[in-house]
């Protein structure tokens, strides 16, 4: 069977909108971390595309590590359970850590990650999320960098998936769940 490339739904953020915002975020991080070698911690799998673009918008020496957590399984609703599927290789002690996340929805994954990573003794720890579900407060969640606030719709593309599909689309789509 030949599967369609594009999801049911419509484009919420175009490739160009995303790329322009990432350039701004990269410039901000470059300014904020002058004289430091930040360690970018990408949260797999959703952040892998964003991480690649963000890193190339930062004009500083950076290092990379990745961790994988699972909170959704294969569905579009949270299970409420977060677990580490792949842990970091690099020691965080004394490092300026920037956690690179695709989307903050309930904030559950983030609060788990923050607690876990802070216990490893980094010099600093900030979050750089591409997407924040509207209605969530960036200040309450302690988010230093946010790309876009988006409506409640489930989204796919630009690294984000539904059941592992659509991660390779350059735009962000709102996914029509009634099609399932
Ligand atoms: P939270 O724990 O509810 O904040 O969920 C965060 C994680 O759930 C993200 O890192 C994503 O992997 C996933 N997620 C949340 N909303 C969406 C969405 O609209 N599309 C795809 N994945 C999502
Ligand atoms: Mg996911």
mmCIF file of C-alpha atoms and ligand atoms in Angstrom:
data_model
loop_
_atom_site.group_PDB
_atom_site.id
_atom_site.type_symbol
_atom_site.label_atom_id
_atom_site.label_comp_id
_atom_site.label_asym_id
_atom_site.label_seq_id
_atom_site.Cartn_x
_atom_site.Cartn_y
_atom_site.Cartn_z
ATOM 1 C CA UNK A 1 0.000 0.000 0.000
ATOM 2 C CA UNK A 2 1.270 3.489 -0.835
ATOM 3 C CA UNK A 3 0.750 5.802 2.124
ATOM 4 C CA UNK A 4 0.128 9.523 1.778
ATOM 5 C CA UNK A 5 3.000 11.819 2.764
ATOM 6 C CA UNK A 6 0.784 14.526 4.196
ATOM 7 C CA UNK A 7 -1.498 14.218 7.224
ATOM 8 C CA UNK A 8 -5.190 15.014 7.312
ATOM 9 C CA UNK A 9 -5.426 18.618 8.509
ATOM 10 C CA UNK A 10 -3.866 21.943 7.624
ATOM 11 C CA UNK A 11 -0.572 23.770 7.975
ATOM 12 C CA UNK A 12 -0.375 25.665 11.257
ATOM 13 C CA UNK A 13 3.191 26.999 10.958
ATOM 14 C CA UNK A 14 5.046 27.086 7.661
ATOM 15 C CA UNK A 15 8.629 26.012 7.230
ATOM 16 C CA UNK A 16 9.551 29.666 6.713
ATOM 17 C CA UNK A 17 7.803 30.849 9.886
ATOM 18 C CA UNK A 18 9.538 28.136 11.891
ATOM 19 C CA UNK A 19 12.961 28.862 10.429
ATOM 20 C CA UNK A 20 12.662 32.611 11.015
ATOM 21 C CA UNK A 21 11.736 32.110 14.649
ATOM 22 C CA UNK A 22 14.590 29.658 15.179
ATOM 23 C CA UNK A 23 17.074 32.222 13.877
ATOM 24 C CA UNK A 24 15.785 34.646 16.549
ATOM 25 C CA UNK A 25 16.044 32.023 19.291
ATOM 26 C CA UNK A 26 19.569 31.151 18.167
ATOM 27 C CA UNK A 27 20.619 34.799 18.300
ATOM 28 C CA UNK A 28 19.161 35.172 21.787
ATOM 29 C CA UNK A 29 20.981 32.072 23.032
ATOM 30 C CA UNK A 30 24.213 33.251 21.397
ATOM 31 C CA UNK A 31 23.928 36.486 23.364
ATOM 32 C CA UNK A 32 22.884 34.868 26.657
ATOM 33 C CA UNK A 33 25.635 32.215 26.609
ATOM 34 C CA UNK A 34 28.589 34.277 25.351
ATOM 35 C CA UNK A 35 31.815 32.840 26.902
ATOM 36 C CA UNK A 36 30.129 29.521 27.643
ATOM 37 C CA UNK A 37 30.011 26.182 25.843
ATOM 38 C CA UNK A 38 26.386 25.206 26.368
ATOM 39 C CA UNK A 39 25.372 21.580 26.338
ATOM 40 C CA UNK A 40 22.260 21.101 24.260
ATOM 41 C CA UNK A 41 20.151 18.229 25.527
ATOM 42 C CA UNK A 42 17.645 17.143 22.908
ATOM 43 C CA UNK A 43 14.586 15.240 23.984
ATOM 44 C CA UNK A 44 14.038 12.431 21.500
ATOM 45 C CA UNK A 45 12.493 11.749 19.289
ATOM 46 C CA UNK A 46 10.335 14.813 18.649
ATOM 47 C CA UNK A 47 13.094 17.419 19.065
ATOM 48 C CA UNK A 48 15.607 15.977 16.616
ATOM 49 C CA UNK A 49 14.688 18.221 13.683
ATOM 50 C CA UNK A 50 14.398 21.337 15.830
ATOM 51 C CA UNK A 51 17.667 20.555 17.604
ATOM 52 C CA UNK A 52 19.513 20.371 14.282
ATOM 53 C CA UNK A 53 18.167 23.725 13.094
ATOM 54 C CA UNK A 54 18.488 25.497 16.453
ATOM 55 C CA UNK A 55 22.097 24.371 16.917
ATOM 56 C CA UNK A 56 23.021 25.809 13.524
ATOM 57 C CA UNK A 57 21.462 29.141 14.517
ATOM 58 C CA UNK A 58 23.739 29.392 17.577
ATOM 59 C CA UNK A 59 27.109 31.062 16.891
ATOM 60 C CA UNK A 60 28.947 29.456 19.820
ATOM 61 C CA UNK A 61 30.772 26.208 20.417
ATOM 62 C CA UNK A 62 28.069 23.818 21.636
ATOM 63 C CA UNK A 63 27.991 20.170 22.617
ATOM 64 C CA UNK A 64 25.142 17.760 22.084
ATOM 65 C CA UNK A 65 23.535 14.981 23.977
ATOM 66 C CA UNK A 66 20.186 13.303 23.702
ATOM 67 C CA UNK A 67 17.790 11.585 25.965
ATOM 68 C CA UNK A 68 14.617 9.775 25.163
ATOM 69 C CA UNK A 69 11.568 9.820 27.354
ATOM 70 C CA UNK A 70 8.242 8.260 26.693
ATOM 71 C CA UNK A 71 4.976 9.774 27.811
ATOM 72 C CA UNK A 72 2.448 9.179 25.070
ATOM 73 C CA UNK A 73 2.899 5.695 23.700
ATOM 74 C CA UNK A 74 1.359 5.584 20.264
ATOM 75 C CA UNK A 75 -1.756 7.601 21.010
ATOM 76 C CA UNK A 76 -2.559 11.288 20.815
ATOM 77 C CA UNK A 77 -3.480 11.524 24.512
ATOM 78 C CA UNK A 78 -1.038 11.553 27.422
ATOM 79 C CA UNK A 79 -0.773 8.442 29.536
ATOM 80 C CA UNK A 80 0.503 10.481 32.476
ATOM 81 C CA UNK A 81 3.525 8.227 32.825
ATOM 82 C CA UNK A 82 7.025 9.485 32.001
ATOM 83 C CA UNK A 83 9.995 7.144 31.806
ATOM 84 C CA UNK A 84 13.576 7.472 30.550
ATOM 85 C CA UNK A 85 14.048 5.283 27.508
ATOM 86 C CA UNK A 86 17.586 6.482 26.726
ATOM 87 C CA UNK A 87 19.767 8.376 29.199
ATOM 88 C CA UNK A 88 22.513 10.965 28.572
ATOM 89 C CA UNK A 89 26.164 10.064 27.915
ATOM 90 C CA UNK A 90 27.671 13.363 29.107
ATOM 91 C CA UNK A 91 28.152 14.355 32.758
ATOM 92 C CA UNK A 92 26.091 17.458 33.518
ATOM 93 C CA UNK A 93 28.025 18.668 36.543
ATOM 94 C CA UNK A 94 29.134 22.278 36.126
ATOM 95 C CA UNK A 95 27.630 22.523 32.628
ATOM 96 C CA UNK A 96 25.322 25.165 31.201
ATOM 97 C CA UNK A 97 22.529 22.912 30.016
ATOM 98 C CA UNK A 98 19.837 23.890 27.538
ATOM 99 C CA UNK A 99 17.050 21.344 27.220
ATOM 100 C CA UNK A 100 15.656 21.362 23.698
ATOM 101 C CA UNK A 101 12.020 20.248 23.626
ATOM 102 C CA UNK A 102 9.578 20.040 20.752
ATOM 103 C CA UNK A 103 6.361 20.856 22.605
ATOM 104 C CA UNK A 104 5.198 21.518 26.132
ATOM 105 C CA UNK A 105 1.656 20.271 26.514
ATOM 106 C CA UNK A 106 0.662 19.379 30.096
ATOM 107 C CA UNK A 107 4.189 20.179 31.286
ATOM 108 C CA UNK A 108 4.422 16.742 32.864
ATOM 109 C CA UNK A 109 7.396 15.607 30.797
ATOM 110 C CA UNK A 110 9.152 18.900 31.458
ATOM 111 C CA UNK A 111 8.725 18.874 35.237
ATOM 112 C CA UNK A 112 9.958 15.294 35.396
ATOM 113 C CA UNK A 113 12.967 16.135 33.219
ATOM 114 C CA UNK A 114 13.839 19.251 35.134
ATOM 115 C CA UNK A 115 13.865 17.467 38.480
ATOM 116 C CA UNK A 116 15.884 14.614 37.073
ATOM 117 C CA UNK A 117 18.489 16.808 35.331
ATOM 118 C CA UNK A 118 18.836 19.324 38.150
ATOM 119 C CA UNK A 119 19.797 16.517 40.519
ATOM 120 C CA UNK A 120 22.899 15.966 38.357
ATOM 121 C CA UNK A 121 24.445 19.313 39.366
ATOM 122 C CA UNK A 122 24.537 21.471 36.225
ATOM 123 C CA UNK A 123 25.806 25.067 36.613
ATOM 124 C CA UNK A 124 22.587 26.203 34.958
ATOM 125 C CA UNK A 125 19.593 24.622 33.291
ATOM 126 C CA UNK A 126 17.181 26.322 30.912
ATOM 127 C CA UNK A 127 14.509 25.077 28.549
ATOM 128 C CA UNK A 128 14.202 26.008 24.896
ATOM 129 C CA UNK A 129 10.844 24.737 23.652
ATOM 130 C CA UNK A 130 9.696 25.241 20.093
ATOM 131 C CA UNK A 131 5.997 24.987 20.942
ATOM 132 C CA UNK A 132 3.876 25.767 23.964
ATOM 133 C CA UNK A 133 0.227 24.802 24.099
ATOM 134 C CA UNK A 134 -1.814 27.976 24.638
ATOM 135 C CA UNK A 135 -3.165 28.443 28.143
ATOM 136 C CA UNK A 136 0.052 27.213 29.742
ATOM 137 C CA UNK A 137 2.059 29.907 31.488
ATOM 138 C CA UNK A 138 5.721 30.110 30.387
ATOM 139 C CA UNK A 139 6.693 31.726 33.701
ATOM 140 C CA UNK A 140 5.036 29.102 35.871
ATOM 141 C CA UNK A 141 6.684 26.379 33.827
ATOM 142 C CA UNK A 142 10.041 28.175 34.049
ATOM 143 C CA UNK A 143 10.462 28.341 30.281
ATOM 144 C CA UNK A 144 13.193 30.713 29.216
ATOM 145 C CA UNK A 145 12.814 30.276 25.458
ATOM 146 C CA UNK A 146 9.591 29.525 23.602
ATOM 147 C CA UNK A 147 9.202 29.559 19.839
ATOM 148 C CA UNK A 148 5.428 29.686 19.423
ATOM 149 C CA UNK A 149 2.246 29.363 21.418
ATOM 150 C CA UNK A 150 -0.172 27.095 19.584
ATOM 151 C CA UNK A 151 -3.874 26.220 19.918
ATOM 152 C CA UNK A 152 -5.111 22.980 21.525
ATOM 153 C CA UNK A 153 -5.025 20.959 18.272
ATOM 154 C CA UNK A 154 -2.754 17.944 18.100
ATOM 155 C CA UNK A 155 0.142 18.804 15.787
ATOM 156 C CA UNK A 156 2.486 16.791 13.577
ATOM 157 C CA UNK A 157 5.444 17.490 11.321
ATOM 158 C CA UNK A 158 8.796 19.149 11.991
ATOM 159 C CA UNK A 159 9.835 16.225 14.189
ATOM 160 C CA UNK A 160 6.454 15.603 15.795
ATOM 161 C CA UNK A 161 4.560 12.445 15.117
ATOM 162 C CA UNK A 162 1.366 10.566 15.431
ATOM 163 C CA UNK A 163 2.227 6.863 15.737
ATOM 164 C CA UNK A 164 5.748 7.660 14.388
ATOM 165 C CA UNK A 165 4.485 9.239 11.156
ATOM 166 C CA UNK A 166 4.961 12.705 9.673
ATOM 167 C CA UNK A 167 8.158 13.620 11.526
ATOM 168 C CA UNK A 168 9.885 14.426 8.231
ATOM 169 C CA UNK A 169 7.485 17.160 7.103
ATOM 170 C CA UNK A 170 9.167 20.591 7.045
ATOM 171 C CA UNK A 171 5.970 22.421 8.116
ATOM 172 C CA UNK A 172 3.939 21.975 11.302
ATOM 173 C CA UNK A 173 0.415 20.665 10.694
ATOM 174 C CA UNK A 174 -2.631 20.567 12.904
ATOM 175 C CA UNK A 175 -3.773 16.988 12.728
ATOM 176 C CA UNK A 176 -7.413 16.193 12.116
ATOM 177 C CA UNK A 177 -8.097 13.524 14.738
ATOM 178 C CA UNK A 178 -11.612 12.896 13.413
ATOM 179 C CA UNK A 179 -9.975 11.163 10.441
ATOM 180 C CA UNK A 180 -8.923 8.209 12.598
HETATM 181 P P1 LIG B 1 3.524 16.844 28.136
HETATM 182 O O1 LIG B 1 4.225 15.936 29.085
HETATM 183 O O2 LIG B 1 2.026 16.719 28.243
HETATM 184 O O3 LIG B 1 3.965 18.287 28.238
HETATM 185 O O4 LIG B 1 3.830 16.303 26.683
HETATM 186 C C1 LIG B 1 5.016 16.557 26.053
HETATM 187 C C2 LIG B 1 5.398 15.501 25.023
HETATM 188 O O5 LIG B 1 4.234 14.891 24.450
HETATM 189 C C3 LIG B 1 6.147 16.154 23.899
HETATM 190 O O6 LIG B 1 7.537 16.080 24.108
HETATM 191 C C4 LIG B 1 5.688 15.375 22.683
HETATM 192 O O7 LIG B 1 6.552 14.283 22.440
HETATM 193 C C5 LIG B 1 4.314 14.849 23.036
HETATM 194 N N1 LIG B 1 3.243 15.693 22.465
HETATM 195 C C6 LIG B 1 2.445 16.568 23.123
HETATM 196 N N2 LIG B 1 1.585 17.186 22.315
HETATM 197 C C7 LIG B 1 1.851 16.696 21.075
HETATM 198 C C8 LIG B 1 1.300 16.973 19.766
HETATM 199 O O8 LIG B 1 0.387 17.802 19.557
HETATM 200 N N3 LIG B 1 1.835 16.257 18.726
HETATM 201 C C9 LIG B 1 2.843 15.350 18.891
HETATM 202 N N4 LIG B 1 3.395 15.076 20.085
HETATM 203 C C10 LIG B 1 2.899 15.739 21.173
HETATM 204 MG MG1 LIG B 2 5.809 11.985 20.497
#
